[in-house]
CSV table of C-alpha atoms in Angstrom, one decimal:
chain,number,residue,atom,x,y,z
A,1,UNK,CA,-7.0,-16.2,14.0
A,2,UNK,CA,-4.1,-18.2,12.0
A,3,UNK,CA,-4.5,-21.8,10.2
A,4,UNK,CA,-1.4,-24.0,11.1
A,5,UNK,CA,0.5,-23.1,7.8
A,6,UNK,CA,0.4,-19.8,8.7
A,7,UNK,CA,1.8,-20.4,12.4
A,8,UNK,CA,4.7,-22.4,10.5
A,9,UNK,CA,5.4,-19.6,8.4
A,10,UNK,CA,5.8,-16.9,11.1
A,11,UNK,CA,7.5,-19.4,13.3
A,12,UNK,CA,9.8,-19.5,10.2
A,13,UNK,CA,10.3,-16.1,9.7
A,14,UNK,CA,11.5,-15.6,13.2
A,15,UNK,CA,13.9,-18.3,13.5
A,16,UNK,CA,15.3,-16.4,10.5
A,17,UNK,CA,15.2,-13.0,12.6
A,18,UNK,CA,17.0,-14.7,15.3
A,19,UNK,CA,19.4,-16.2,13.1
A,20,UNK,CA,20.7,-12.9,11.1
A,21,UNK,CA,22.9,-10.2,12.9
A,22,UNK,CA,22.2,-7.7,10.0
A,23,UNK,CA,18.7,-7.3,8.7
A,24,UNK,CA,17.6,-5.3,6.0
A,25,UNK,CA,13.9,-3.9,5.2
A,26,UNK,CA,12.4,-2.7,1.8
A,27,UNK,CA,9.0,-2.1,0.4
A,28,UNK,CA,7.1,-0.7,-2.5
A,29,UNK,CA,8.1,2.2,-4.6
A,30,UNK,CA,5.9,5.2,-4.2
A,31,UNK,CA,5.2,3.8,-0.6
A,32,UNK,CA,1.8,4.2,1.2
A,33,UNK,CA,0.9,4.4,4.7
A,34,UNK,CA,1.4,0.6,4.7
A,35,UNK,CA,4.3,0.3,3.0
A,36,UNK,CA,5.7,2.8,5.6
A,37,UNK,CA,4.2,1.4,8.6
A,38,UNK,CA,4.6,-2.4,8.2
A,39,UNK,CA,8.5,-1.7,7.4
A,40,UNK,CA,9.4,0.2,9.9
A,41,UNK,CA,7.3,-1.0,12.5
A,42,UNK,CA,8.9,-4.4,11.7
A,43,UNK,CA,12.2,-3.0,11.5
A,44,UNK,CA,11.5,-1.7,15.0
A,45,UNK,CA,10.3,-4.5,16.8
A,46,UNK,CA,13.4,-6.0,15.4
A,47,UNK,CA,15.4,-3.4,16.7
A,48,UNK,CA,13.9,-3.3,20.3
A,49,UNK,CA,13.5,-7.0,20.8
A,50,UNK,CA,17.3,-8.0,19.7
A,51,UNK,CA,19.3,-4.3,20.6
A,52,UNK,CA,22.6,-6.3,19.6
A,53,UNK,CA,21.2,-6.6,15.9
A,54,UNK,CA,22.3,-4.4,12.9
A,55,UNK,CA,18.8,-3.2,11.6
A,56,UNK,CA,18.0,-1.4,8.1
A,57,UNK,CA,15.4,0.5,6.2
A,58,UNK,CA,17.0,0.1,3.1
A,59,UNK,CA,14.8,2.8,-0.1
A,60,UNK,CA,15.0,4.8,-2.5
A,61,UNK,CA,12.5,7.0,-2.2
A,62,UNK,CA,10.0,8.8,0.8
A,63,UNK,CA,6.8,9.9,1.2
A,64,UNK,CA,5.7,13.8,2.3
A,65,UNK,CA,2.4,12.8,3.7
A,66,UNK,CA,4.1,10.8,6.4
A,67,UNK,CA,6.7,12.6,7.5
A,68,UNK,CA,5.1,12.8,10.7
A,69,UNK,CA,6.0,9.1,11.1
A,70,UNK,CA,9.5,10.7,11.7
A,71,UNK,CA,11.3,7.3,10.2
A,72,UNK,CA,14.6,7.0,8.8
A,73,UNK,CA,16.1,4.9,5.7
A,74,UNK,CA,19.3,4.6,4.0
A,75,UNK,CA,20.4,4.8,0.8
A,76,UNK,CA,20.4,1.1,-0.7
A,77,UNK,CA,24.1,2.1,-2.9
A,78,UNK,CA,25.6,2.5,0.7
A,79,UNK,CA,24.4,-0.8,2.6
A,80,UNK,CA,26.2,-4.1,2.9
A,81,UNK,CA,24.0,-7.1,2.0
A,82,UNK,CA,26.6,-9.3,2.2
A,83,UNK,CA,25.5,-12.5,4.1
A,84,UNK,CA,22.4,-10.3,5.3
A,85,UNK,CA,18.7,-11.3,5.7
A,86,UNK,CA,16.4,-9.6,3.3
A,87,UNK,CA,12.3,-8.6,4.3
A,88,UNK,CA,10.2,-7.1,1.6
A,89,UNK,CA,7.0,-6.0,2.9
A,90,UNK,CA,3.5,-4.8,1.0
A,91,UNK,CA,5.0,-5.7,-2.9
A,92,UNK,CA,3.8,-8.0,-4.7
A,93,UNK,CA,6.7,-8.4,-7.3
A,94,UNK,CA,10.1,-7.6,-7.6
A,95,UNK,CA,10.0,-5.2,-9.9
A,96,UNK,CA,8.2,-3.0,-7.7
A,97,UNK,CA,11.0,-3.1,-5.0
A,98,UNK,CA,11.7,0.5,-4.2
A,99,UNK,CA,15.2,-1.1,-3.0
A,100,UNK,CA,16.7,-2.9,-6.3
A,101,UNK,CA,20.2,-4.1,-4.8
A,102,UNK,CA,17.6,-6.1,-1.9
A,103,UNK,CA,18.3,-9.5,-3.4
A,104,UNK,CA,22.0,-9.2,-3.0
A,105,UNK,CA,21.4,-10.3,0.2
A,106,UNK,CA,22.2,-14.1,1.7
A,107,UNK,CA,18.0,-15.0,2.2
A,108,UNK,CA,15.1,-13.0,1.7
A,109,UNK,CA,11.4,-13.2,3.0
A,110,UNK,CA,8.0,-11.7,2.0
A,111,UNK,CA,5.5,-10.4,3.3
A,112,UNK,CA,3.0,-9.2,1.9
A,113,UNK,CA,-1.2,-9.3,1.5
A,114,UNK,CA,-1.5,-8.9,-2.7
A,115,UNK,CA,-2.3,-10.8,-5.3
A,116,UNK,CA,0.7,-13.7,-5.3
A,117,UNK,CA,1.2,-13.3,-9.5
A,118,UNK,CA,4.9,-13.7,-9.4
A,119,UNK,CA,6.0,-15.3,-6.4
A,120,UNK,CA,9.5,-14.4,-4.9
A,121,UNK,CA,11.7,-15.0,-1.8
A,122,UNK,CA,13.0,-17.9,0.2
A,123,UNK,CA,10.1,-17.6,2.7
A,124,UNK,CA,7.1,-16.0,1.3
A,125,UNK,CA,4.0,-15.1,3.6
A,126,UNK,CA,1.1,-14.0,1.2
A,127,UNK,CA,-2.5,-13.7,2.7
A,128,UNK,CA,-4.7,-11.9,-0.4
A,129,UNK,CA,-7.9,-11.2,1.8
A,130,UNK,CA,-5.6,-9.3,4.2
A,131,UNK,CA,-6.5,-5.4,5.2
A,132,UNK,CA,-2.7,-4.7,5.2
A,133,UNK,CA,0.5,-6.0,5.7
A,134,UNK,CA,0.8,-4.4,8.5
A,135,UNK,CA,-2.2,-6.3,9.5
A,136,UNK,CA,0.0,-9.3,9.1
A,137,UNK,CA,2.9,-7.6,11.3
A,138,UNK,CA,0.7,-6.7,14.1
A,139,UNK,CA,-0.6,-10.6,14.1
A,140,UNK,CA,3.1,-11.9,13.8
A,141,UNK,CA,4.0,-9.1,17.2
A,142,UNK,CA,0.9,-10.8,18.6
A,143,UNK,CA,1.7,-14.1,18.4
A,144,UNK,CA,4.8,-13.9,19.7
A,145,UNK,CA,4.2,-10.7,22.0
A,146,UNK,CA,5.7,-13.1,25.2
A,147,UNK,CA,9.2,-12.9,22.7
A,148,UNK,CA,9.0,-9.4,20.9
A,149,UNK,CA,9.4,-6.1,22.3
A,150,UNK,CA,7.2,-3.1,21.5
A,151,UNK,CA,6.3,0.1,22.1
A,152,UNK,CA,3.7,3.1,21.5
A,153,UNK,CA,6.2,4.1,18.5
A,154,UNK,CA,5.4,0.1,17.1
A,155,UNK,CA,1.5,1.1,17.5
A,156,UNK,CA,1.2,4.0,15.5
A,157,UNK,CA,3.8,2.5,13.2
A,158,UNK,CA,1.3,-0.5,12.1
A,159,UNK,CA,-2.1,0.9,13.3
A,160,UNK,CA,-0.9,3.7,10.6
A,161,UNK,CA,-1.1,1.3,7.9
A,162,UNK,CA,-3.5,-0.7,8.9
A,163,UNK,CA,-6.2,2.0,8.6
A,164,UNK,CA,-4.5,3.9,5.4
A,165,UNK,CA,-4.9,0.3,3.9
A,166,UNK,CA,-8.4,-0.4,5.0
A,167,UNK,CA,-10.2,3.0,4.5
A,168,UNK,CA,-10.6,3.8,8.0
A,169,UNK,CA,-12.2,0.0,8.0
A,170,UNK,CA,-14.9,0.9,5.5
A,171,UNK,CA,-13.3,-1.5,2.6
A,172,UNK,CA,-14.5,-4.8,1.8
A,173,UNK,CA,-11.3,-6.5,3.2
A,174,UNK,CA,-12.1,-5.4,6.9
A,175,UNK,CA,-12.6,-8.4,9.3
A,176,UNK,CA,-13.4,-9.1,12.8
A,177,UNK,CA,-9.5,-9.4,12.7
A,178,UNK,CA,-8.5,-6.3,11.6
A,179,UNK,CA,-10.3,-4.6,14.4
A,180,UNK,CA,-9.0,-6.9,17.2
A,181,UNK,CA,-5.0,-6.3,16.0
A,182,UNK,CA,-6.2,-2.7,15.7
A,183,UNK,CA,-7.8,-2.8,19.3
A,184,UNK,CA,-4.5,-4.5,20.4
A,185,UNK,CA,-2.3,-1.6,18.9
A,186,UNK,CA,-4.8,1.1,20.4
A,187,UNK,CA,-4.2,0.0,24.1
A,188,UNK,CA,-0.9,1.3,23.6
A,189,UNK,CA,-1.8,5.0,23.9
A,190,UNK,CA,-2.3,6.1,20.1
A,191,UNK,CA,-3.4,9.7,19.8
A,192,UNK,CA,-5.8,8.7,16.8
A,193,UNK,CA,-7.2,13.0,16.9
A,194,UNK,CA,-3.4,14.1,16.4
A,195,UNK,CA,-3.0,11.0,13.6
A,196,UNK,CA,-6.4,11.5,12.0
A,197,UNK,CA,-5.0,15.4,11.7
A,198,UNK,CA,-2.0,14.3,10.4
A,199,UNK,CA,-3.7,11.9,8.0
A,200,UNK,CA,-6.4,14.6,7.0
A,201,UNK,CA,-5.6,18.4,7.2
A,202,UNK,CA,-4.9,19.3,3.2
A,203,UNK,CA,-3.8,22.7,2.5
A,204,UNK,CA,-6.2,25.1,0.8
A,205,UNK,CA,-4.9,24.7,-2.5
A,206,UNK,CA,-5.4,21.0,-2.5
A,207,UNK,CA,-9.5,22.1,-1.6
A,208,UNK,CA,-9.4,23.9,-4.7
A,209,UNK,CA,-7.7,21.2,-6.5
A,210,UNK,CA,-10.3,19.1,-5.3
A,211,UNK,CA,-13.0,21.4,-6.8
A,212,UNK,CA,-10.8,21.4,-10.0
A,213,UNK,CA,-11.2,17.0,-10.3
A,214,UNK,CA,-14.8,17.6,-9.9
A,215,UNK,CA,-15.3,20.3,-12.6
A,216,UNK,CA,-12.6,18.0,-14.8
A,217,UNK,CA,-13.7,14.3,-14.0
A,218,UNK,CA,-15.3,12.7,-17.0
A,219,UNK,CA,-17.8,9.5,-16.7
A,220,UNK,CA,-18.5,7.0,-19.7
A,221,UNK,CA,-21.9,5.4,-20.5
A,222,UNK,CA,-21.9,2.8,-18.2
A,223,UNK,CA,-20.3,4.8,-15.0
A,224,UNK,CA,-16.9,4.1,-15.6
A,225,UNK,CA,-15.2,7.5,-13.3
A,226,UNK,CA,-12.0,9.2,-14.3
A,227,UNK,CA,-9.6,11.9,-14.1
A,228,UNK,CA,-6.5,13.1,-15.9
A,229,UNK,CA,-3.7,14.8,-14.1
A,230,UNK,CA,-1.4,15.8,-16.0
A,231,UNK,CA,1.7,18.2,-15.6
A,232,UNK,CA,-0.2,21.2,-16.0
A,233,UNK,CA,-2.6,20.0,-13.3
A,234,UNK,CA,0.1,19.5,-11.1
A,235,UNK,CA,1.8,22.3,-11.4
A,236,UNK,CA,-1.2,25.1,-11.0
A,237,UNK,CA,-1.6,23.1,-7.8
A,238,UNK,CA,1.8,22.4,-6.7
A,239,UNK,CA,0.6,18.7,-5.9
A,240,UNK,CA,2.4,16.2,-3.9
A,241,UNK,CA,2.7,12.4,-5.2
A,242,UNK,CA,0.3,11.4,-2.8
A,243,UNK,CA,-1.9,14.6,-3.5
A,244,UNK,CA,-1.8,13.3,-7.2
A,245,UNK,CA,-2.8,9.6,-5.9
A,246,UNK,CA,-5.6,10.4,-3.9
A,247,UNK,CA,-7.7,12.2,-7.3
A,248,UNK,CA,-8.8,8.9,-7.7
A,249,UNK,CA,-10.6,8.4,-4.1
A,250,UNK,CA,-12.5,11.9,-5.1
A,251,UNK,CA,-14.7,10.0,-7.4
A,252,UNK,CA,-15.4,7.2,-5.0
A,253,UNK,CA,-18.9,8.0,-4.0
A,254,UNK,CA,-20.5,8.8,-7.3
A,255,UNK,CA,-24.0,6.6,-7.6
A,256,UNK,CA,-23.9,4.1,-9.9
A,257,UNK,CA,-19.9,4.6,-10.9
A,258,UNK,CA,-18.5,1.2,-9.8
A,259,UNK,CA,-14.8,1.9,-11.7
A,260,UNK,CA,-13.0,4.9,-10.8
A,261,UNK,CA,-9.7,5.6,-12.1
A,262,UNK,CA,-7.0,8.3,-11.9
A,263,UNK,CA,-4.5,8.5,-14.8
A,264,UNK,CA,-1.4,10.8,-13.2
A,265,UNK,CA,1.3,11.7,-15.3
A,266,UNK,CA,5.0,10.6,-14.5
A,267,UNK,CA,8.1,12.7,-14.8
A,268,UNK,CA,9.6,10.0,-16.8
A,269,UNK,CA,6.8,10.2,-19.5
A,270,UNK,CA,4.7,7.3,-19.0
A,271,UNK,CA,1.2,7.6,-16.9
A,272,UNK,CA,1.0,6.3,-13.6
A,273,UNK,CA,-2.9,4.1,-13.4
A,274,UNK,CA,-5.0,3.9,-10.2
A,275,UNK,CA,-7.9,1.9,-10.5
A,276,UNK,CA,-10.8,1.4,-8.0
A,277,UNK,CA,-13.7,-0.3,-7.7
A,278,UNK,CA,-16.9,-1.4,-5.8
A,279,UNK,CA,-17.7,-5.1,-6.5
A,280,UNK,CA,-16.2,-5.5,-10.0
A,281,UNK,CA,-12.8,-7.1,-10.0
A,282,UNK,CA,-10.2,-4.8,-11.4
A,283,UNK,CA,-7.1,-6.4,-11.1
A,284,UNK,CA,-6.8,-8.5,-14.6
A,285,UNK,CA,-7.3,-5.2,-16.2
A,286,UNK,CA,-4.1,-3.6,-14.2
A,287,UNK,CA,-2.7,-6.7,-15.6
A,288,UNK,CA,-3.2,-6.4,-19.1
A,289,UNK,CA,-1.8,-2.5,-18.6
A,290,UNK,CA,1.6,-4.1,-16.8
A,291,UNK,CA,0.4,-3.5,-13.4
A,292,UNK,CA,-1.7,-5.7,-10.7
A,293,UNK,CA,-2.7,-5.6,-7.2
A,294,UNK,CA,-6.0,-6.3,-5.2
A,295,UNK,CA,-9.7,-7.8,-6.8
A,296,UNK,CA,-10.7,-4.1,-6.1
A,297,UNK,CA,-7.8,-1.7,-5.7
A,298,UNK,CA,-4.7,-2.1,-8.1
A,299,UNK,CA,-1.9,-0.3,-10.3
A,300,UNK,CA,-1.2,0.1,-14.3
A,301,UNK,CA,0.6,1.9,-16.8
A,302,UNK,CA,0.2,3.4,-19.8
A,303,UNK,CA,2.0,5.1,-22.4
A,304,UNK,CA,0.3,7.5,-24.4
A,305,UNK,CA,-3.3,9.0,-24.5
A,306,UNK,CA,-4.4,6.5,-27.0
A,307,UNK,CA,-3.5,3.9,-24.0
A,308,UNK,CA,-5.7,5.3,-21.5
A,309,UNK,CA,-8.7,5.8,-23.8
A,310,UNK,CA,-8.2,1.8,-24.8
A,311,UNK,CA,-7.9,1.5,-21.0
A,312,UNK,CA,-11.3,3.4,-20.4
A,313,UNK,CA,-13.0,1.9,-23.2
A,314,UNK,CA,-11.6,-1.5,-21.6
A,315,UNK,CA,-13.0,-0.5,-17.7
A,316,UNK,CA,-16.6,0.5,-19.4
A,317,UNK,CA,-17.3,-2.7,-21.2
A,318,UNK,CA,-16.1,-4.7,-17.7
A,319,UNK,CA,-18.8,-2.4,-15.7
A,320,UNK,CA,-21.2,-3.0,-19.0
A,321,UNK,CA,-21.0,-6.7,-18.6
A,322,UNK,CA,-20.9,-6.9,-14.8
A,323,UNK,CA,-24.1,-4.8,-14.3
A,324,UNK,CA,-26.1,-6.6,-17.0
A,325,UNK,CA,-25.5,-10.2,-15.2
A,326,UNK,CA,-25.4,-8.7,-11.7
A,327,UNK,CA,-28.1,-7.2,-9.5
A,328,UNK,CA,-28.7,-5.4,-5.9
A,329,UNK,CA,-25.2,-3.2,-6.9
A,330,UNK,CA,-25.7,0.8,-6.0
């Protein structure tokens, strides 16, 4: 399952663990169900494995749709990183931190499974074609399982991510790995009905929402899919963050449409990008648009409606170009 480098590196990373009395966790603003699960199901391991260690979840800000998780972090203004060890997990650079006092701290480590653009950290453990980072986590419990401690909590922690990551294993970066540190994490007990509830109930609203990006959802000549939600949008539907996010997976499906993007509007005035695709590499596009992420799942933003249109009109002739040199796409 691991090359030698990659043993190295974890063997690294807990030597480090061991090392620190005071550790403290961070991870992507906005945070997804990796984000969430590969941080604290670290920070847990962590906490069960070495009791006498000082163990943080350091962020700024939470997520609604997994509450359920039933985690807890602090406030970064009120922790001490003074002579502390630092793990960022699931961001790719630092200026996506959700935590921005993190590299206060004595030594810092990353983990993480995008796109290594801008490399950071005094140990940095970057696998690209990973499902998740907390993929990653449940290979580094794994390896070590004889040393670590874990629990059902750990499970549904990482097997959370792992599958919010992966698209329920449907995505591209799925391997005959994923599913055996998934299979590992299952013999624990998870509840998968009660999580796939969790993970999948929407209010009514959100259906007619739903119905709403359907009836809204424009598509360019060449099958380029989007969607604008914009303040108005969000407030006739009282939409979460995450509610706003997923408009872009509701396009997903459409025959032919390899890009799919949802443009979401940000309380600070700028538009929030999420681009998808099938195939086509998306990522140098985020790029150009100051974002980044995976080959076929990454971030951007723009700055006025002018932007996204140059954004669109940039996605269309990608598609336009990779269907005329490409067959045996849907």
């Amino acid at each position: 399952m691991s090359d030698c480098s990659t043993t190295k590196l974890k063997e690294a990373i807990l030597e480090k663990i061991i090392a620190y009395d005071r550790i403290i966790i961070a991870r992507h603003v906005r945070p997804d169900g990796d984000a969430i699960g590969s941080a604290h199901g670290l920070a847990r391991i962590i906490s069960l494995s070495f009791p006498e260690k000082e163990v943080i979840v350091s962020d700024q800000d939470k997520s609604d749709f997994l509450a359920f998780l039933e985690t807890e972090e602090q406030d970064p203004d009120s922790v001490d990183y003074k002579g502390a060890l630092a793990i960022v997990l699931d961001t790719g650079n630092v200026e996506r931190i959700s935590n921005k006092h993190i590299q206060k701290s004595r030594e810092l480590i990353k983990i993480d499974h995008h796109i290594d653009n801008t490399p950071y950290g005094d140990i940095s453990w970057v696998e690209e074609k990973r499902s998740s980072t907390s993929e990653m986590v449940t290979e580094f419990l794994y390896t070590f399982r004889d040393k670590l401690k874990y629990d059902k909590k750990v499970a549904l922690l990482l097997y959370t991510g792992i599958i919010t990551d992966c698209g329920n294993f449907k995505y591209e970066c799925t391997t005959g790995d994923t599913l055996r540190y998934a299979a590992f994490l299952l013999d624990e007990g998870i509840d998968i009905s009660t999580l796939h509830a969790h993970l999948e109930l929407e209010s009514f609203s959100y259906f007619k929402f739903q119905a709403h990006v359907y009836e809204k959802m424009q598509i360019t000549e060449n099958g380029v899919a989007y969607i604008y939600v914009d303040k108005e949008m969000q407030e006739r539907f009282n939409l979460s963050k995450t509610q706003q996010s997923n408009s872009v997976d509701m396009m997903q499906n459409i025959r032919g449409s390899l890009i799919w993007i949802a443009f979401i509007d940000n309380p600070e005035g700028d538009i929030r990008v999420r681009l998808r695709s099938r195939f086509v590499p998306i990522n140098s596009l985020a790029e150009k648009y100051s974002g980044g992420g995976h080959a076929n799942a990454a971030g951007a933003t723009v700055h006025s409606v002018k932007e996204l249109k140059a954004l669109v009109k940039e996605a269309d002739d990608i598609l336009k170009d990779y269907k005329a040199k490409n067959g045996g796409w849907i």
